[in-house]
Amino acid sequence: MPMIAADLSVRREPCARRTPYPVDTVGCLDASYNDICAVFGDAVLPPAGSGDESVAAGVEWVIETAAGQAILFDRDNPFDPQLQSAQPADWHVWGGHSAVLPWIHHVVTGSPQTFASCLAPSITAEELLISYADYLHHRASTLPPGDLLATQLILQRNDMIDVVLHHEQNTGIHCEPPDISPVAGTTLPYTLMPLCEVLGTARRHRARERRDLGRITADQVDTARLLADKAPGAASTTVMVEYGQQPNQAELDAHKATLKAMATALAHGSPTD
């Protein structure tokens, strides 16, 4: 199967589904058949007479990411999307968690920023926030400790952890990261503590700092406001500048754009709670 490594390289392997395979729609992707083939290789069409008449039995890609397995297929023309191979199509993404989306959007479009506007209507604000934090965390895990980009990705992840904790305090709902894919997990070097442990540590520190939380407001508009406030300056990366290190500007621009897109999605009531 195509596998998106944590360094965003794509390994083209024979396509296979894990059992049980994901059947929940977690989002979509606006891209042409040719664009997707250029990244993942040729799509797979199950052999005639397989007996599987589901939509996903059409032309599809089964993709492995650090956040789990995803199935990508053309909703409108699942059995022959190459009829208009150069035209953008409405590709649906099935997965166990929306955290698969930033990976797919980045390798196909060149940035994770579009994933926030392409979530399924049923995805919660908690899944949106943790999906991007998980993506940043695992990307940093492939790089040597002290590497400049690793430092930047961790600082950007910390931006997101701050927003996650703020949202949890407002709503009383924890943002739980997805389980690491058993396939992708064998390729991760685990130079970083698992994200669930990072979150647990951060929650304990925040609880000690703020014992006077007051009442729970359950206001995701407030979370959107915090995301929008962080986007222009991406404050955490200013630490790098203070120490004479220059952030990767392309990565910083993509991070800012992604925060803005997430803020817009939350402020307009999508994803839903």
C-alpha positions as a printed Julia matrix, in Angstrom:
273×3 Matrix{Float64}:
   0.0     0.0     0.0
   1.19    3.6    -0.37
   2.64    4.68    2.94
   3.24    8.28    4.01
   6.3     8.26    6.22
   6.63   10.79    9.03
   9.16   12.71    6.91
   6.39   13.09    4.24
   8.09   10.75    1.77
   5.7     8.3     0.09
   6.64    4.66   -0.26
   4.71    2.94   -3.0
   3.94   -0.54   -1.78
   1.29   -3.07   -2.91
  -2.14   -1.93   -1.76
  -3.79   -3.94    1.02
  -6.41   -3.3     3.65
  -6.01   -4.04    7.3
  -8.93   -5.81    8.93
 -11.11   -4.3    10.21
 -10.67   -1.45    7.76
 -11.93    2.12    8.25
 -15.46    2.82    7.05
 -16.11    6.25    8.59
 -15.92    9.31    6.34
 -13.51   11.69    8.05
 -13.1    14.24    5.27
 -12.5    14.88    1.61
  -9.86   16.06   -0.84
 -10.28   18.22   -3.94
  -7.72   16.98   -6.48
  -7.49   15.4    -9.89
  -6.94   11.7   -10.52
  -3.63   12.54  -12.2
  -2.44   14.56   -9.19
  -3.16   11.68   -6.83
  -1.54    9.12   -9.14
   1.58   11.3    -9.25
   1.89   10.96   -5.46
   0.57    7.49   -4.64
   0.98    5.61   -7.91
  -1.77    3.8    -9.77
  -5.08    3.23   -8.04
  -6.34   -0.26   -7.28
  -9.46   -1.8    -8.8
 -10.49   -5.04   -7.08
 -10.84   -7.95   -9.52
 -14.19   -8.59  -11.16
 -16.3   -11.12   -9.35
 -14.81  -10.29   -5.95
 -18.34  -10.01   -4.57
 -17.66   -6.67   -2.9
 -20.27   -4.25   -4.23
 -19.57   -1.43   -1.76
 -18.57    2.03   -2.94
 -15.03    1.41   -1.76
 -14.8    -1.56   -4.17
 -14.24    0.95   -6.95
 -10.99    2.61   -7.91
  -9.28    3.56   -4.66
  -6.07    4.03   -2.75
  -5.44    2.41    0.64
  -2.92    4.66    2.38
  -0.98    4.11    5.59
  -0.03    7.1     7.77
   1.37    7.52   11.27
  -2.23    8.23   12.35
  -3.67    5.06   10.85
  -4.97    3.7     7.59
  -7.15    5.68    5.16
  -9.09    4.78    2.03
  -9.32    7.42   -0.69
 -11.97    7.14   -3.4
 -13.96    9.29   -5.83
 -17.43    9.68   -4.37
 -19.12   10.82   -7.59
 -17.53    8.33   -9.96
 -15.96    5.59   -7.84
 -15.54    2.98  -10.55
 -13.94    5.09  -13.27
 -12.56    8.44  -12.0
  -9.94    8.5   -14.76
 -12.65    9.45  -17.3
 -11.82   13.06  -16.41
  -8.37   12.42  -15.08
  -7.12   16.02  -15.23
 -10.22   17.57  -13.61
 -10.53   18.06   -9.83
 -12.85   15.54   -8.23
 -14.5    15.14   -4.83
 -12.39   12.44   -3.23
 -13.68   11.06    0.05
 -11.41    9.86    2.83
 -12.38    7.0     5.09
 -10.38    6.57    8.27
 -10.5     5.7    11.93
  -9.56    9.27   12.94
  -9.42   12.65   11.2
  -5.68   12.77   12.0
  -5.03   10.95    8.71
  -6.11   14.08    6.8
  -3.16   16.48    7.35
  -0.81   13.8     5.96
  -2.84   13.2     2.82
  -3.46   16.88    2.19
   0.21   17.76    2.62
   1.61   15.18    0.2
  -1.05   15.9    -2.45
  -1.42   19.7    -2.18
   1.95   20.66   -0.67
   0.52   21.94    2.63
  -1.71   20.66    5.45
  -3.74   23.9     5.5
  -6.63   22.62    3.36
  -7.49   19.73    5.67
  -9.38   21.97    8.11
 -11.9    22.99    5.45
 -12.34   19.42    4.15
 -13.47   17.6     7.29
 -16.6    15.53    7.47
 -19.52   17.44    9.06
 -19.58   15.05   12.03
 -15.95   15.64   13.06
 -15.67   17.35   16.44
 -13.58   20.37   17.38
 -11.5    18.07   19.6
 -10.59   15.85   16.65
  -9.68   18.86   14.52
  -7.28   20.23   17.14
  -5.59   16.96   18.02
  -5.26   15.93   14.37
  -2.9    18.79   13.59
  -0.97   18.44   16.88
  -0.49   14.73   16.15
   0.75   15.47   12.64
   3.35   17.99   13.89
   4.46   15.65   16.67
   5.1    12.68   14.39
   6.85   14.76   11.75
   9.31   15.92   14.4
   9.88   12.31   15.47
  11.81   11.47   12.3
  14.44   14.16   12.82
  17.54   14.06   15.04
  17.22   15.8    18.42
  18.46   19.36   18.06
  17.8    19.47   14.34
  16.6    22.94   13.37
  13.4    21.77   11.67
  12.68   19.34   14.51
  12.92   22.22   16.96
  10.55   24.3    14.84
   8.0    21.48   14.5
   8.07   20.84   18.26
   7.54   24.54   18.97
   4.66   24.6    16.49
   3.26   21.48   18.16
   3.49   23.34   21.47
   1.41   26.13   19.91
  -1.25   23.52   19.31
  -0.94   21.95   22.77
  -1.6    25.37   24.26
  -4.78   25.65   22.17
  -5.78   22.07   23.02
  -5.45   22.7    26.77
  -7.35   25.98   26.48
 -10.17   24.2    24.63
 -10.24   21.36   27.17
 -10.55   23.84   30.03
 -13.4    25.63   28.28
 -15.34   22.49   27.39
 -14.33   19.81   29.86
 -13.69   17.45   26.91
 -10.26   15.87   26.41
  -8.66   15.83   22.98
  -7.4    12.28   22.57
  -4.76   11.49   19.93
  -5.26    8.5    17.63
  -3.41    5.25   18.17
  -0.16    4.97   16.21
  -0.59    2.79   13.15
   0.9    -0.68   13.79
   2.45   -0.55   10.32
   3.78    3.02   10.42
   4.79    2.53   14.04
   7.54    0.1    13.05
   9.24    2.87   11.07
   9.04    5.63   13.69
  12.24    6.08   15.7
  10.4     7.18   18.87
  12.88    9.92   19.62
   9.94   11.8    21.14
   7.68   10.87   24.01
   4.29    9.66   22.68
   1.86   12.56   22.26
  -0.56   11.17   24.83
   2.21   11.39   27.45
   3.13   14.92   26.38
  -0.51   15.96   26.77
  -0.79   14.28   30.16
   2.27   16.13   31.45
   1.01   19.45   30.06
  -2.41   18.93   31.64
  -0.88   18.31   35.06
   1.24   21.48   34.82
  -1.73   23.54   33.66
  -3.91   22.18   36.47
  -1.36   23.31   39.05
  -1.07   26.74   37.45
  -4.79   27.38   37.14
  -6.88   26.02   39.96
  -9.41   28.83   39.62
 -10.79   27.77   36.25
 -14.3    28.94   37.03
 -17.26   27.57   35.15
 -17.03   25.56   31.93
 -18.22   27.58   28.95
 -18.09   25.01   26.11
 -17.32   27.83   23.68
 -15.42   26.74   20.56
 -15.59   30.3    19.22
 -13.17   31.21   22.01
 -10.86   28.43   20.79
 -11.11   29.81   17.26
 -10.12   33.23   18.57
  -7.01   31.81   20.23
  -6.0    30.03   17.01
  -6.46   33.25   15.04
  -4.39   35.17   17.6
  -1.52   32.68   17.31
  -1.51   32.54   13.52
   0.0    35.95   12.57
   3.1    35.71   14.74
   3.27   31.95   15.41
   4.67   33.1    18.75
   6.54   29.94   19.69
   8.97   30.23   16.76
  10.08   33.67   17.96
  12.1    31.7    20.53
  14.25   30.42   17.68
  14.93   33.95   16.44
  15.88   35.04   19.94
  18.57   32.34   19.95
  19.85   33.32   16.52
  18.11   30.5    14.62
  16.05   31.16   11.52
  12.86   29.11   11.14
  12.13   27.35    7.87
   9.94   30.03    6.26
   7.92   27.66    4.08
   7.04   25.53    7.1
   6.21   28.62    9.13
   3.95   30.0     6.39
   2.15   26.65    6.12
   1.71   26.56    9.91
   0.23   30.06   10.0
  -2.13   29.28    7.12
  -3.24   26.05    8.8
  -3.99   27.82   12.1
  -6.04   30.43   10.24
  -7.98   27.73    8.36
  -8.69   25.88   11.6
  -9.84   29.11   13.26
 -12.21   29.76   10.36
 -13.64   26.23   10.53
 -14.3    26.53   14.27
 -15.69   30.07   14.1
 -18.22   29.05   11.46
 -19.53   26.14   13.48
 -17.71   23.37   11.65
 -16.55   20.92   12.76
 -19.54   20.27   14.98
 -19.63   19.32   18.61
